[in-house]
CSV table of C-alpha atoms and ligand atoms in Angstrom, one decimal:
chain,number,residue,atom,x,y,z
A,1311,MET,CA,92.7,186.0,116.9
A,1312,GLY,CA,88.8,186.0,118.4
A,1313,VAL,CA,87.9,184.0,121.6
A,1314,ALA,CA,89.3,180.4,121.2
A,1315,ALA,CA,92.8,181.6,121.0
A,1316,ARG,CA,91.0,182.3,124.6
A,1317,THR,CA,89.5,178.9,124.7
A,1318,PRO,CA,91.3,176.0,126.2
A,1319,HIS,CA,90.8,174.3,122.4
A,1320,GLY,CA,91.9,177.7,120.8
A,1321,ASP,CA,95.3,175.5,120.3
A,1322,ARG,CA,94.9,172.9,119.8
A,1323,ALA,CA,91.9,174.0,116.9
A,1324,HIS,CA,94.4,176.5,115.2
A,1325,GLU,CA,96.8,173.6,114.5
A,1326,LEU,CA,93.9,172.0,113.1
A,1327,ASP,CA,93.0,174.6,111.3
A,1328,ALA,CA,97.0,174.7,110.3
A,1329,GLU,CA,97.5,171.1,108.4
A,1330,ASP,CA,93.7,171.2,106.9
A,1331,PRO,CA,94.4,171.0,102.6
A,1332,LEU,CA,91.0,172.8,103.3
A,1333,GLY,CA,90.8,175.6,104.7
A,1334,SER,CA,91.7,177.6,101.3
A,1335,PHE,CA,87.9,176.6,100.9
A,1336,ARG,CA,86.2,178.7,102.8
A,1337,GLU,CA,87.5,181.8,101.0
A,1338,HIS,CA,84.9,180.6,98.3
A,1339,PHE,CA,81.9,181.2,100.8
A,1340,LEU,CA,79.9,184.8,102.0
A,1341,PRO,CA,80.9,186.1,104.6
A,1342,ALA,CA,77.7,186.7,107.8
A,1343,PRO,CA,78.5,190.4,109.6
A,1344,GLY,CA,78.0,189.4,113.2
A,1345,VAL,CA,78.4,185.2,112.5
A,1346,LEU,CA,81.1,183.8,115.3
A,1347,ALA,CA,79.9,180.0,114.7
A,1348,TYR,CA,77.6,178.7,111.3
A,1349,PHE,CA,77.0,175.5,113.6
A,1350,ASP,CA,74.2,175.1,110.7
A,1351,GLY,CA,75.6,173.2,107.3
A,1352,ASN,CA,73.2,170.4,108.3
A,1353,SER,CA,70.0,172.1,107.5
A,1354,LEU,CA,71.4,175.5,105.0
A,1355,GLY,CA,74.3,175.6,104.2
A,1356,ARG,CA,76.0,179.2,103.6
A,1357,PRO,CA,75.7,180.7,100.1
A,1358,LEU,CA,79.4,181.3,97.7
A,1359,ARG,CA,81.1,184.1,96.5
A,1360,ALA,CA,80.1,182.7,92.6
A,1361,THR,CA,76.5,182.4,93.3
A,1362,ARG,CA,76.2,186.2,92.9
A,1363,ASP,CA,77.5,186.5,89.8
A,1364,ARG,CA,76.1,183.9,88.2
A,1365,LEU,CA,72.6,184.7,89.3
A,1366,ALA,CA,73.4,188.4,88.2
A,1367,GLY,CA,73.4,186.0,84.7
A,1368,LEU,CA,70.6,183.6,85.6
A,1369,VAL,CA,68.6,186.7,84.7
A,1370,ASP,CA,70.8,188.1,81.9
A,1371,THR,CA,69.9,185.6,79.5
A,1372,TRP,CA,66.5,185.5,80.8
A,1373,SER,CA,65.9,189.0,79.6
A,1374,SER,CA,67.5,188.3,76.8
A,1375,ARG,CA,67.0,185.2,76.1
A,1376,LEU,CA,63.1,184.9,77.1
A,1377,ILE,CA,61.4,181.8,76.6
A,1378,ARG,CA,63.9,180.7,73.5
A,1379,GLY,CA,66.2,180.4,77.6
A,1380,TRP,CA,64.2,177.5,77.3
A,1381,ASP,CA,65.8,175.5,74.2
A,1382,GLU,CA,68.9,176.6,74.7
A,1383,SER,CA,69.8,175.5,78.3
A,1384,TRP,CA,67.2,175.2,80.7
A,1385,MET,CA,64.7,172.3,79.7
A,1386,ALA,CA,68.2,170.2,80.2
A,1387,LEU,CA,68.9,171.2,84.0
A,1388,PRO,CA,67.6,169.2,85.7
A,1389,GLU,CA,69.1,165.9,84.3
A,1390,THR,CA,72.2,167.8,83.8
A,1391,VAL,CA,73.1,168.7,86.8
A,1392,GLY,CA,71.3,165.1,87.9
A,1393,ASP,CA,74.3,163.8,86.4
A,1394,ARG,CA,76.3,166.1,88.7
A,1395,ILE,CA,75.0,165.4,91.4
A,1396,GLY,CA,75.4,162.0,90.5
A,1397,ALA,CA,78.5,161.8,89.3
A,1398,LEU,CA,80.0,164.6,92.3
A,1399,THR,CA,78.1,163.2,94.9
A,1400,LEU,CA,75.6,160.2,94.9
A,1401,GLY,CA,78.5,157.6,93.6
A,1402,ALA,CA,75.6,157.1,90.0
A,1403,ALA,CA,75.6,156.5,86.4
A,1404,PRO,CA,75.4,159.1,84.2
A,1405,GLY,CA,71.0,159.3,83.2
A,1406,GLN,CA,69.4,157.8,86.3
A,1407,VAL,CA,69.4,161.6,89.0
A,1408,VAL,CA,66.7,164.0,88.1
A,1409,VAL,CA,66.3,167.6,89.7
A,1410,ALA,CA,63.4,168.7,90.8
A,1411,ASP,CA,60.8,169.5,93.3
A,1412,SER,CA,60.9,168.7,97.2
A,1413,THR,CA,61.7,166.1,98.8
A,1414,THR,CA,58.8,165.5,100.3
A,1415,VAL,CA,56.9,165.2,96.7
A,1416,VAL,CA,59.7,163.5,95.2
A,1417,LEU,CA,59.5,160.9,98.2
A,1418,TYR,CA,55.2,160.5,98.0
A,1419,LYS,CA,55.9,160.1,93.7
A,1420,LEU,CA,58.4,157.4,94.3
A,1421,LEU,CA,57.7,155.5,97.9
A,1422,ARG,CA,53.8,155.4,95.9
A,1423,ALA,CA,55.4,154.0,92.5
A,1424,ALA,CA,58.1,151.4,94.4
A,1425,LEU,CA,54.1,150.4,96.2
A,1426,ALA,CA,53.1,149.3,91.9
A,1427,ALA,CA,55.6,147.3,92.2
A,1428,ARG,CA,55.4,144.8,95.1
A,1429,PRO,CA,51.1,143.8,94.8
A,1430,GLY,CA,50.1,141.8,96.7
A,1431,ARG,CA,52.3,142.9,98.9
A,1432,ASN,CA,51.5,145.4,102.1
A,1433,GLU,CA,53.5,146.3,104.2
A,1434,ILE,CA,56.2,149.2,104.4
A,1435,VAL,CA,58.9,149.7,107.3
A,1436,ILE,CA,60.3,152.3,107.9
A,1437,ASP,CA,60.7,153.8,111.4
A,1438,ASP,CA,59.9,155.4,114.0
A,1439,ASP,CA,62.8,158.2,114.9
A,1440,ASN,CA,62.5,159.2,110.8
A,1441,PHE,CA,62.1,163.0,109.8
A,1442,PRO,CA,58.6,163.5,109.9
A,1443,THR,CA,58.4,165.2,106.2
A,1444,ASP,CA,59.2,160.3,105.0
A,1445,ARG,CA,57.0,159.1,108.6
A,1446,PHE,CA,53.6,161.4,107.3
A,1447,VAL,CA,53.8,160.3,104.0
A,1448,VAL,CA,54.4,156.6,104.6
A,1449,GLN,CA,51.8,157.5,107.0
A,1450,ALA,CA,48.8,159.3,104.4
A,1451,VAL,CA,50.0,156.9,101.6
A,1452,ALA,CA,50.0,153.7,104.1
A,1453,ALA,CA,46.7,155.4,104.8
A,1454,GLU,CA,45.9,155.7,101.1
A,1455,LEU,CA,45.9,152.4,99.6
A,1456,GLY,CA,44.8,150.3,102.5
A,1457,LEU,CA,48.5,149.1,103.5
A,1458,THR,CA,50.3,148.9,107.0
A,1459,VAL,CA,52.9,151.0,108.5
A,1460,ARG,CA,55.8,148.5,110.1
A,1461,TRP,CA,57.7,150.7,112.6
A,1462,LEU,CA,61.3,149.4,113.8
A,1463,ARG,CA,61.6,150.7,117.1
A,1464,VAL,CA,65.2,153.3,118.0
A,1465,ASP,CA,67.4,154.4,120.2
A,1466,ARG,CA,66.6,157.7,119.3
A,1467,HIS,CA,70.6,159.1,121.0
A,1468,ALA,CA,71.7,155.0,117.9
A,1469,GLY,CA,69.7,155.0,114.3
A,1470,VAL,CA,68.4,151.8,113.0
A,1471,GLU,CA,70.6,148.6,112.7
A,1472,VAL,CA,70.4,146.2,110.3
A,1473,ASP,CA,68.9,142.5,112.7
A,1474,GLN,CA,66.7,145.0,113.3
A,1475,VAL,CA,65.4,145.9,108.7
A,1476,GLU,CA,66.2,142.1,108.7
A,1477,GLU,CA,64.1,140.9,111.7
A,1478,ALA,CA,61.3,143.6,109.9
A,1479,VAL,CA,61.3,142.1,106.3
A,1480,GLY,CA,59.4,139.3,105.1
A,1481,ASP,CA,56.7,138.6,102.0
A,1482,ARG,CA,54.8,141.0,103.3
A,1483,THR,CA,56.8,144.2,102.7
A,1484,ALA,CA,56.6,146.2,99.9
A,1485,VAL,CA,59.2,149.2,100.0
A,1486,VAL,CA,61.9,149.8,103.1
A,1487,LEU,CA,62.1,154.0,103.7
A,1488,LEU,CA,65.2,154.3,105.7
A,1489,SER,CA,66.9,158.0,106.1
A,1490,HIS,CA,70.9,157.4,105.9
A,1491,ILE,CA,71.4,159.5,107.9
A,1492,SER,CA,69.9,160.3,111.5
A,1493,TYR,CA,68.5,164.5,111.1
A,1494,ARG,CA,68.6,163.6,114.8
A,1495,SER,CA,71.4,161.5,116.3
A,1496,SER,CA,74.1,161.8,113.2
A,1497,HIS,CA,73.6,158.1,112.6
A,1498,LEU,CA,75.0,156.4,109.8
A,1499,ALA,CA,73.1,153.3,109.0
A,1500,ASP,CA,74.3,150.5,107.0
A,1501,ALA,CA,72.6,151.3,103.1
A,1502,GLU,CA,74.7,148.7,101.5
A,1503,ALA,CA,73.6,146.5,104.0
A,1504,ILE,CA,70.2,146.9,104.6
A,1505,THR,CA,70.1,147.4,100.6
A,1506,ALA,CA,71.0,143.8,100.3
A,1507,VAL,CA,68.2,142.6,103.2
A,1508,ALA,CA,65.8,143.8,101.4
A,1509,HIS,CA,66.8,143.1,98.1
A,1510,ASP,CA,66.0,138.8,99.3
A,1511,ALA,CA,63.1,139.8,101.6
A,1512,GLY,CA,61.6,140.9,97.7
A,1513,ALA,CA,61.7,145.0,98.7
A,1514,LEU,CA,62.5,147.2,97.6
A,1515,VAL,CA,64.0,150.3,98.9
A,1516,LEU,CA,64.2,154.0,99.0
A,1517,TRP,CA,66.5,155.1,101.2
A,1518,ASP,CA,66.5,159.3,101.9
A,1519,VAL,CA,70.4,160.9,101.6
A,1520,CYS,CA,68.8,164.9,102.5
A,1521,HIS,CA,71.9,164.5,105.3
A,1522,SER,CA,74.5,162.9,103.7
A,1523,VAL,CA,74.8,164.1,100.0
A,1524,GLY,CA,77.9,166.9,100.2
A,1525,SER,CA,78.9,165.0,102.8
A,1526,VAL,CA,79.5,160.9,103.1
A,1527,PRO,CA,80.5,160.2,99.4
A,1528,LEU,CA,77.6,157.7,98.7
A,1529,ASP,CA,78.4,154.9,96.3
A,1530,LEU,CA,74.0,153.9,95.1
A,1531,ASP,CA,74.9,152.3,91.8
A,1532,ALA,CA,78.1,149.7,94.4
A,1533,TRP,CA,75.3,149.4,96.6
A,1534,GLY,CA,72.4,147.9,94.5
A,1535,VAL,CA,70.4,151.0,95.9
A,1536,ASP,CA,66.4,150.5,94.0
A,1537,LEU,CA,65.3,154.4,94.7
A,1538,ALA,CA,66.9,156.8,96.3
A,1539,VAL,CA,66.2,160.7,97.1
A,1540,GLY,CA,68.0,164.0,98.3
A,1541,CYS,CA,67.4,167.9,99.7
A,1542,THR,CA,69.5,170.3,97.5
A,1543,TYR,CA,69.7,173.4,100.4
A,1544,LYS,CA,71.6,170.9,103.1
A,1545,TYR,CA,74.7,170.4,102.1
A,1546,LEU,CA,74.9,171.8,98.1
A,1547,GLY,CA,74.4,174.7,99.1
A,1548,GLY,CA,70.7,175.0,96.6
A,1549,GLY,CA,69.6,178.2,98.9
A,1550,PRO,CA,66.2,178.1,101.0
A,1551,GLY,CA,63.8,175.5,99.5
A,1552,SER,CA,65.2,174.2,96.3
A,1553,PRO,CA,64.1,171.9,94.6
A,1554,ALA,CA,65.2,167.7,95.3
A,1555,PHE,CA,67.0,165.1,93.8
A,1556,ALA,CA,65.8,161.5,92.4
A,1557,TYR,CA,67.7,159.3,92.0
A,1558,VAL,CA,65.8,156.6,90.6
A,1559,ARG,CA,68.0,153.2,89.4
A,1560,ASP,CA,68.0,152.7,84.9
A,1561,ASP,CA,66.6,149.5,85.2
A,1562,LEU,CA,63.5,150.8,87.0
A,1563,GLN,CA,63.2,153.2,85.7
A,1564,ASP,CA,60.5,152.0,82.8
A,1565,VAL,CA,59.3,148.9,85.3
A,1566,LEU,CA,57.8,152.2,87.5
A,1567,GLU,CA,55.0,154.7,86.5
A,1568,GLN,CA,54.9,157.8,89.1
A,1569,PRO,CA,51.4,158.7,89.9
A,1570,ILE,CA,51.5,162.7,89.2
A,1571,ALA,CA,51.2,162.6,86.0
A,1572,GLY,CA,52.3,165.7,83.9
A,1573,TRP,CA,53.5,167.2,80.8
A,1574,MET,CA,56.7,168.1,81.8
A,1575,GLY,CA,57.2,164.2,82.5
A,1576,SER,CA,55.7,163.2,79.5
A,1577,ALA,CA,57.7,161.9,75.8
A,1578,ALA,CA,56.6,164.8,73.8
A,1579,PRO,CA,55.7,168.2,76.1
A,1580,PHE,CA,55.2,169.6,73.0
A,1581,ASP,CA,53.4,167.8,71.2
A,1582,MET,CA,49.7,169.2,74.2
A,1583,GLY,CA,49.0,165.4,72.8
A,1584,PRO,CA,44.9,163.5,74.1
A,1585,ARG,CA,46.7,161.2,76.4
A,1586,TYR,CA,50.2,161.3,78.7
A,1587,GLU,CA,52.8,159.0,77.5
A,1588,PRO,CA,56.0,158.8,79.9
A,1589,ALA,CA,59.0,160.2,78.5
A,1590,ALA,CA,62.1,157.4,77.8
A,1591,GLY,CA,63.8,157.2,81.6
A,1592,ILE,CA,64.9,159.6,84.0
A,1593,ARG,CA,63.0,162.2,82.3
A,1594,ARG,CA,59.5,160.9,83.1
A,1595,PHE,CA,59.6,161.1,87.2
A,1596,LEU,CA,59.5,165.1,86.5
A,1597,SER,CA,55.6,166.1,87.0
A,1598,GLY,CA,55.4,170.5,86.2
A,1599,THR,CA,57.7,172.5,85.4
A,1600,PRO,CA,61.1,172.7,88.0
A,1601,SER,CA,62.5,175.9,88.6
A,1602,ILE,CA,65.4,177.0,87.0
A,1603,VAL,CA,65.7,180.1,89.7
A,1604,ALA,CA,66.9,177.2,92.0
A,1605,MET,CA,68.6,174.8,89.8
A,1606,HIS,CA,71.0,177.0,90.5
A,1607,PRO,CA,72.6,178.1,93.0
A,1608,MET,CA,73.5,174.3,93.9
A,1609,GLN,CA,75.9,174.4,90.2
A,1610,ASP,CA,78.5,176.7,92.0
A,1611,MET,CA,78.3,173.3,95.5
A,1612,LEU,CA,78.9,171.6,92.8
A,1613,ASP,CA,82.2,172.7,91.2
A,1614,VAL,CA,83.9,173.8,95.0
A,1615,ILE,CA,82.8,169.4,95.4
A,1616,GLU,CA,84.6,168.6,92.5
A,1617,GLN,CA,87.8,171.2,93.4
A,1618,ALA,CA,87.7,169.9,97.4
A,1619,GLY,CA,86.7,165.9,96.4
A,1620,MET,CA,84.3,163.9,98.3
A,1621,VAL,CA,86.9,162.1,100.2
A,1622,GLU,CA,88.6,164.5,101.0
A,1623,ILE,CA,84.9,166.4,102.4
A,1624,ARG,CA,84.7,163.5,104.6
A,1625,LYS,CA,87.4,163.5,106.6
A,1626,LYS,CA,87.3,166.6,106.9
A,1627,SER,CA,83.9,166.3,108.5
A,1628,MET,CA,85.1,163.4,110.6
A,1629,ARG,CA,87.6,166.0,111.5
A,1630,LEU,CA,85.6,168.4,113.1
A,1631,THR,CA,83.5,166.3,114.9
A,1632,GLN,CA,85.9,164.7,116.3
A,1633,PHE,CA,87.0,168.4,117.1
A,1634,VAL,CA,83.2,168.8,117.8
A,1635,VAL,CA,83.2,166.2,120.5
A,1636,GLU,CA,86.1,166.1,121.9
A,1637,ILE,CA,85.8,169.6,123.0
A,1638,ALA,CA,81.6,168.1,124.0
A,1639,ASP,CA,84.2,165.0,126.4
A,1640,SER,CA,85.4,168.2,128.5
A,1641,ALA,CA,83.9,171.5,128.8
A,1642,LEU,CA,80.9,171.0,127.8
A,1643,ALA,CA,80.5,168.2,129.6
A,1644,SER,CA,81.4,170.0,132.6
A,1645,ALA,CA,78.6,172.3,132.1
A,1646,GLY,CA,75.9,169.5,131.9
A,1647,VAL,CA,76.1,168.3,128.4
A,1648,THR,CA,75.6,165.0,127.1
A,1649,LEU,CA,76.4,163.0,124.0
A,1650,ALA,CA,73.4,161.7,121.6
A,1651,THR,CA,75.7,160.4,118.5
A,1652,THR,CA,77.8,158.0,119.0
A,1653,ARG,CA,81.5,158.9,120.2
A,1654,ASP,CA,82.0,156.6,116.6
A,1655,PRO,CA,83.3,159.1,113.7
A,1656,ALA,CA,82.6,155.7,111.2
A,1657,ARG,CA,79.3,155.4,112.5
A,1658,ARG,CA,78.2,159.1,112.4
A,1659,GLY,CA,77.3,161.8,109.4
A,1660,GLY,CA,78.2,165.2,109.1
A,1661,HIS,CA,77.1,166.3,112.6
A,1662,VAL,CA,77.1,165.8,116.5
A,1663,THR,CA,73.9,166.3,119.2
A,1664,LEU,CA,74.7,167.5,122.5
A,1665,GLU,CA,71.9,167.2,124.9
A,1666,HIS,CA,71.1,169.5,128.0
A,1667,PRO,CA,67.7,169.8,129.9
A,1668,GLU,CA,68.7,173.5,129.4
A,1669,ALA,CA,69.1,173.1,125.2
A,1670,ARG,CA,66.5,175.1,123.8
A,1671,ALA,CA,67.8,178.6,126.4
A,1672,ALA,CA,71.1,178.0,125.7
A,1673,THR,CA,70.6,177.8,122.0
A,1674,ALA,CA,68.1,181.5,122.0
A,1675,ARG,CA,71.3,182.8,123.8
A,1676,ALA,CA,74.0,181.6,121.9
A,1677,TRP,CA,71.7,182.6,119.0
A,1678,GLU,CA,72.6,186.0,119.9
A,1679,ARG,CA,75.9,185.7,120.7
A,1680,GLY,CA,75.9,185.1,117.0
A,1681,VAL,CA,76.6,181.1,117.5
A,1682,ILE,CA,74.1,179.3,115.2
A,1683,PRO,CA,73.0,175.4,116.3
A,1684,ASP,CA,69.9,174.7,115.9
A,1685,PHE,CA,67.3,173.4,118.9
A,1686,ARG,CA,64.9,170.0,118.2
A,1687,GLY,CA,62.9,169.2,120.6
A,1688,PRO,CA,63.1,168.6,123.4
A,1689,TYR,CA,66.3,168.9,124.6
A,1690,GLY,CA,69.2,168.9,121.5
A,1691,ILE,CA,71.3,170.9,119.9
A,1692,ARG,CA,72.4,169.7,116.7
A,1693,ILE,CA,75.8,170.8,115.9
A,1694,GLY,CA,76.9,170.5,112.4
A,1695,PRO,CA,79.6,172.4,111.1
A,1696,SER,CA,79.9,171.8,107.5
A,1697,PRO,CA,83.4,170.3,105.8
A,1698,LEU,CA,84.0,172.7,103.5
A,1699,SER,CA,82.8,176.4,105.3
A,1700,THR,CA,83.9,176.4,108.8
A,1701,SER,CA,87.3,176.3,110.6
A,1702,PHE,CA,88.7,174.6,112.9
A,1703,ALA,CA,88.4,178.3,114.9
A,1704,GLU,CA,84.9,178.7,113.9
A,1705,VAL,CA,84.2,175.3,116.2
A,1706,ALA,CA,85.6,176.6,119.6
A,1707,GLU,CA,84.8,180.4,119.8
A,1708,GLY,CA,81.1,178.8,118.8
A,1709,LEU,CA,81.3,175.7,121.7
A,1710,ALA,CA,82.8,178.2,124.3
A,1711,VAL,CA,80.3,180.6,123.5
A,1712,LEU,CA,77.4,178.0,123.6
A,1713,GLU,CA,79.0,176.9,126.5
A,1714,GLU,CA,78.4,180.3,128.7
A,1715,CYS,CA,75.1,180.4,126.8
A,1716,LEU,CA,74.7,176.6,128.6
A,1717,GLN,CA,76.0,178.5,132.6
A,1718,GLY,CA,72.7,180.8,132.3
B,3050,LIG,C1,66.2,168.9,105.3
B,3050,LIG,C2,65.0,167.1,105.2
B,3050,LIG,C3,64.1,167.4,104.7
B,3050,LIG,C4,63.3,167.9,103.8
B,3050,LIG,O1,62.1,167.6,103.6
B,3050,LIG,P1,61.5,168.8,102.0
B,3050,LIG,O2,60.3,168.4,101.4
B,3050,LIG,O3,62.2,169.7,101.8
B,3050,LIG,O4,60.6,169.6,102.8
B,3050,LIG,C5,63.9,166.0,103.9
B,3050,LIG,N1,63.9,164.4,104.6
B,3050,LIG,C6,65.0,164.5,105.2
B,3050,LIG,C7,65.7,163.3,106.3
B,3050,LIG,C8,65.5,165.2,105.7
B,3050,LIG,O5,66.4,165.6,106.0
């Protein structure tokens, strides 16, 4: 037994672990020597044991099949892996998700495509605390096309609310681009209601689901979402720099034109024809050759998500964040920590943000002791336990160490 047994929350942690139906899933992950508590599951998920074999298998296929591997399996991966992400985590019927590029590049492509589909409308709605890359892409595209950015001012301890969007949208709004879960506060936006409000104004909606996919169940088809983009290296365990995915609702696919016309998204890449003719369906959202190597680890995580089920994953995630909040409200509060995430589990995603004047220094000290949260300026410490790889004991131990680190 580690530090947890000696902490005030150790007993509670052991109880919670004992009754955790997903507890055994921790065995699927590779150990991290020297790491007492990993709280960055929302930034870079931990690798699965199965991934070692899968990557070795890829090298075998590559060495034996060589270029034939493209026809035999790799060419289809952006769509087959996309369909699995869609079915298991997004509530998306097949043929609407493709894996490629980075989130930033997919944001650019989908935003440009959506804007072109709303001619005569000149505003993009986004909140001022959205993830930097989302804001930067919007600003750059607005400058490129001479459009106006309509900023929603949000509370940094909360996030975008439906009535704010209702006030901001109108007949000038072309696209509303928002994050489903705020990377900073963990605020969970009401995607269904906001989508409906944007549609009532005649706008298209582009959801960034980087912090939700694999953590909070999504129901994009049922919510009537137009477009979405997400990361695979957070809760989908794709590994550093693994590609993003794009969701494009099926009835929009043949209407939208994305701006990076490339051979891989063309109707017949190997005809080497004189002109770009987009492929039918979701494949037209590809541009260049997708990263097949980096599409391997996420397949193992999808297997594990399939076994565990998103509903159970969300339940455990809520119990984990609830436990973090309990400790934040007791032991950590005495150390001067305040909560920068809602106490309502239904309104937050998979992480909890704490604030403390010494957040930066304390995070650095915690890393030295094998406790790994992340620092988000000016005073934030994000605690992102991953439902499949984090135990309650790990939370208790990690936060006990963090408490000491906050005291210098
Ligand atoms: C992690 C994250 C990104 C990252 O984009 P990349 O292009 O993969 O670097 C974008 N948006 C949100 C909301 C994120 O959480």
